[in-house]
Amino acid sequence: MEQNYSVEDLLHLMAQLRNPDGGCPWDLKQDFASIVPSTIEEAYEVAEAIEQEDFEHLHEELGDLLFQVIFYAQLGREKGYFDFSRIVDTLVRKLVRRHPHVFPSGTLYGSRSAGALDEAEVKRNWEAIKQAERTAKGDSGTLAGVATGLPALTRAAKLQKRAARVGFDWPDIAGTLDKIEEEVAELREALARGDTEHAKEELGDLLFSCVNTSRHLKVDPEAALRGSSRKFEQRFGFVEARLQGEGRQVSEATLEELNRLWDMAKGQRPPGAES
């Protein structure tokens, strides 16, 4: 049986791709900034495989994501910033530090904890440790350290979660729903005045309020929106296929016809649903 390659083999491969003498021209052109879009894309492909329960290909998508880390490690080594071993070392030290309930001695191979904490206490300790880390970096504010490069929905949820931890939150989901209705009314008012700039602001407030509802439901807003987008694709594909079966394009159908077909599509079972 052929022996599996190791992480060391992957690091060697990456070094050869970036070798000025015979390496890959595309890989040699890349830098930290240029591969960021690929990193984001690979992360979303991992999420998609998990959401679709495509476990047959998940390991491949995880490999593609790992390759992004290996690429950054090679770039860091070339610049003298860091290498893969430092990435791993920093990660392990941070995880040991953030799990004192598992590693009470503060070392990876030290004595293990005899008792188990409940999940709520673990979360409180985790957040306290992370806050101490942020303070050590000079990020003392409640909302400090929430990356601006996150997807907008994800960042909104993280900001709201941070604020909720210090008591700034609706007591229940009813308040978030009322806020959505309030923002819809304000958006209508702005549109009625023809104030497009204010309407843009109100639309953002409406989306932010929807994220708050999602958070109270303990639903990831990005995942919820991706699900709705997939549903839209499936239903629109049904409409398009029906019209193409009649020898027509979507643009040739009336709005009434499209709405009728859309209602038919809503009645269809999604792929993979039990019959």
mmCIF file of N, CA and C in Angstrom, residues 7 10-12 14-15 18 31-32 35 39 65-88:
data_model
loop_
_atom_site.group_PDB
_atom_site.id
_atom_site.type_symbol
_atom_site.label_atom_id
_atom_site.label_comp_id
_atom_site.label_asym_id
_atom_site.label_seq_id
_atom_site.Cartn_x
_atom_site.Cartn_y
_atom_site.Cartn_z
ATOM 1 N N VAL A 7 2.636 16.245 6.442
ATOM 2 C CA VAL A 7 2.711 17.707 6.442
ATOM 3 C C VAL A 7 4.094 18.159 5.988
ATOM 4 N N LEU A 10 4.142 18.234 2.355
ATOM 5 C CA LEU A 10 3.402 19.386 1.838
ATOM 6 C C LEU A 10 4.239 20.658 1.929
ATOM 7 N N LEU A 11 4.964 20.810 3.026
ATOM 8 C CA LEU A 11 5.843 21.974 3.172
ATOM 9 C C LEU A 11 6.944 21.946 2.115
ATOM 10 N N HIS A 12 7.488 20.750 1.841
ATOM 11 C CA HIS A 12 8.516 20.608 0.802
ATOM 12 C C HIS A 12 7.940 20.966 -0.561
ATOM 13 N N MET A 14 5.477 22.982 -1.220
ATOM 14 C CA MET A 14 5.266 24.432 -1.293
ATOM 15 C C MET A 14 6.581 25.154 -1.557
ATOM 16 N N ALA A 15 7.641 24.687 -0.910
ATOM 17 C CA ALA A 15 8.955 25.308 -1.120
ATOM 18 C C ALA A 15 9.402 25.158 -2.561
ATOM 19 N N ARG A 18 7.628 27.558 -4.882
ATOM 20 C CA ARG A 18 8.136 28.928 -4.753
ATOM 21 C C ARG A 18 9.638 29.020 -5.039
ATOM 22 N N ASP A 31 1.723 37.007 -3.411
ATOM 23 C CA ASP A 31 2.165 37.549 -2.134
ATOM 24 C C ASP A 31 1.022 37.403 -1.138
ATOM 25 N N PHE A 32 1.202 37.920 0.062
ATOM 26 C CA PHE A 32 0.173 37.758 1.089
ATOM 27 C C PHE A 32 -1.190 38.267 0.609
ATOM 28 N N ILE A 35 -3.277 36.239 -2.375
ATOM 29 C CA ILE A 35 -3.927 34.939 -2.161
ATOM 30 C C ILE A 35 -5.072 35.007 -1.147
ATOM 31 N N THR A 39 -8.126 32.267 -0.187
ATOM 32 C CA THR A 39 -8.342 31.764 1.166
ATOM 33 C C THR A 39 -9.811 31.856 1.551
ATOM 34 N N LEU A 65 -8.004 24.253 1.881
ATOM 35 C CA LEU A 65 -7.908 25.315 2.880
ATOM 36 C C LEU A 65 -6.572 25.240 3.619
ATOM 37 N N LEU A 66 -6.137 24.024 3.942
ATOM 38 C CA LEU A 66 -4.832 23.849 4.592
ATOM 39 C C LEU A 66 -3.711 24.385 3.712
ATOM 40 N N PHE A 67 -3.837 24.197 2.411
ATOM 41 C CA PHE A 67 -2.807 24.674 1.499
ATOM 42 C C PHE A 67 -2.634 26.186 1.592
ATOM 43 N N GLN A 68 -3.735 26.888 1.889
ATOM 44 C CA GLN A 68 -3.632 28.341 2.054
ATOM 45 C C GLN A 68 -2.724 28.675 3.234
ATOM 46 N N VAL A 69 -2.862 27.936 4.336
ATOM 47 C CA VAL A 69 -2.013 28.159 5.503
ATOM 48 C C VAL A 69 -0.556 27.850 5.155
ATOM 49 N N ILE A 70 -0.355 26.759 4.425
ATOM 50 C CA ILE A 70 1.002 26.383 4.015
ATOM 51 C C ILE A 70 1.619 27.463 3.129
ATOM 52 N N PHE A 71 0.790 28.047 2.261
ATOM 53 C CA PHE A 71 1.272 29.108 1.361
ATOM 54 C C PHE A 71 1.706 30.326 2.183
ATOM 55 N N TYR A 72 0.863 30.745 3.134
ATOM 56 C CA TYR A 72 1.228 31.883 3.985
ATOM 57 C C TYR A 72 2.490 31.582 4.781
ATOM 58 N N ALA A 73 2.631 30.329 5.247
ATOM 59 C CA ALA A 73 3.820 29.951 6.019
ATOM 60 C C ALA A 73 5.080 30.083 5.176
ATOM 61 N N GLN A 74 4.994 29.686 3.909
ATOM 62 C CA GLN A 74 6.144 29.793 3.016
ATOM 63 C C GLN A 74 6.499 31.257 2.759
ATOM 64 N N LEU A 75 5.473 32.079 2.527
ATOM 65 C CA LEU A 75 5.713 33.512 2.322
ATOM 66 C C LEU A 75 6.331 34.128 3.572
ATOM 67 N N GLY A 76 5.811 33.733 4.752
ATOM 68 C CA GLY A 76 6.360 34.265 5.999
ATOM 69 C C GLY A 76 7.802 33.846 6.207
ATOM 70 N N ARG A 77 8.140 32.603 5.836
ATOM 71 C CA ARG A 77 9.517 32.116 5.977
ATOM 72 C C ARG A 77 10.455 32.884 5.056
ATOM 73 N N GLU A 78 10.005 33.121 3.818
ATOM 74 C CA GLU A 78 10.837 33.855 2.863
ATOM 75 C C GLU A 78 11.113 35.281 3.323
ATOM 76 N N LYS A 79 10.119 35.903 3.973
ATOM 77 C CA LYS A 79 10.267 37.289 4.424
ATOM 78 C C LYS A 79 10.936 37.371 5.799
ATOM 79 N N GLY A 80 11.083 36.228 6.454
ATOM 80 C CA GLY A 80 11.673 36.243 7.784
ATOM 81 C C GLY A 80 10.691 36.628 8.873
ATOM 82 N N TYR A 81 9.382 36.572 8.567
ATOM 83 C CA TYR A 81 8.369 36.935 9.554
ATOM 84 C C TYR A 81 8.078 35.772 10.506
ATOM 85 N N PHE A 82 7.878 34.606 9.966
ATOM 86 C CA PHE A 82 7.527 33.404 10.724
ATOM 87 C C PHE A 82 7.618 32.221 9.781
ATOM 88 N N ASP A 83 7.484 31.008 10.330
ATOM 89 C CA ASP A 83 7.404 29.820 9.483
ATOM 90 C C ASP A 83 6.284 28.926 10.011
ATOM 91 N N PHE A 84 6.099 27.770 9.403
ATOM 92 C CA PHE A 84 4.980 26.906 9.782
ATOM 93 C C PHE A 84 5.090 26.454 11.234
ATOM 94 N N SER A 85 6.299 26.160 11.678
ATOM 95 C CA SER A 85 6.474 25.689 13.057
ATOM 96 C C SER A 85 6.054 26.758 14.055
ATOM 97 N N ARG A 86 6.287 28.023 13.719
ATOM 98 C CA ARG A 86 5.875 29.098 14.636
ATOM 99 C C ARG A 86 4.352 29.241 14.634
ATOM 100 N N ILE A 87 3.725 29.030 13.480
ATOM 101 C CA ILE A 87 2.263 29.064 13.418
ATOM 102 C C ILE A 87 1.683 28.011 14.351
ATOM 103 N N VAL A 88 2.222 26.789 14.248
ATOM 104 C CA VAL A 88 1.733 25.685 15.075
ATOM 105 C C VAL A 88 2.013 25.961 16.553
#
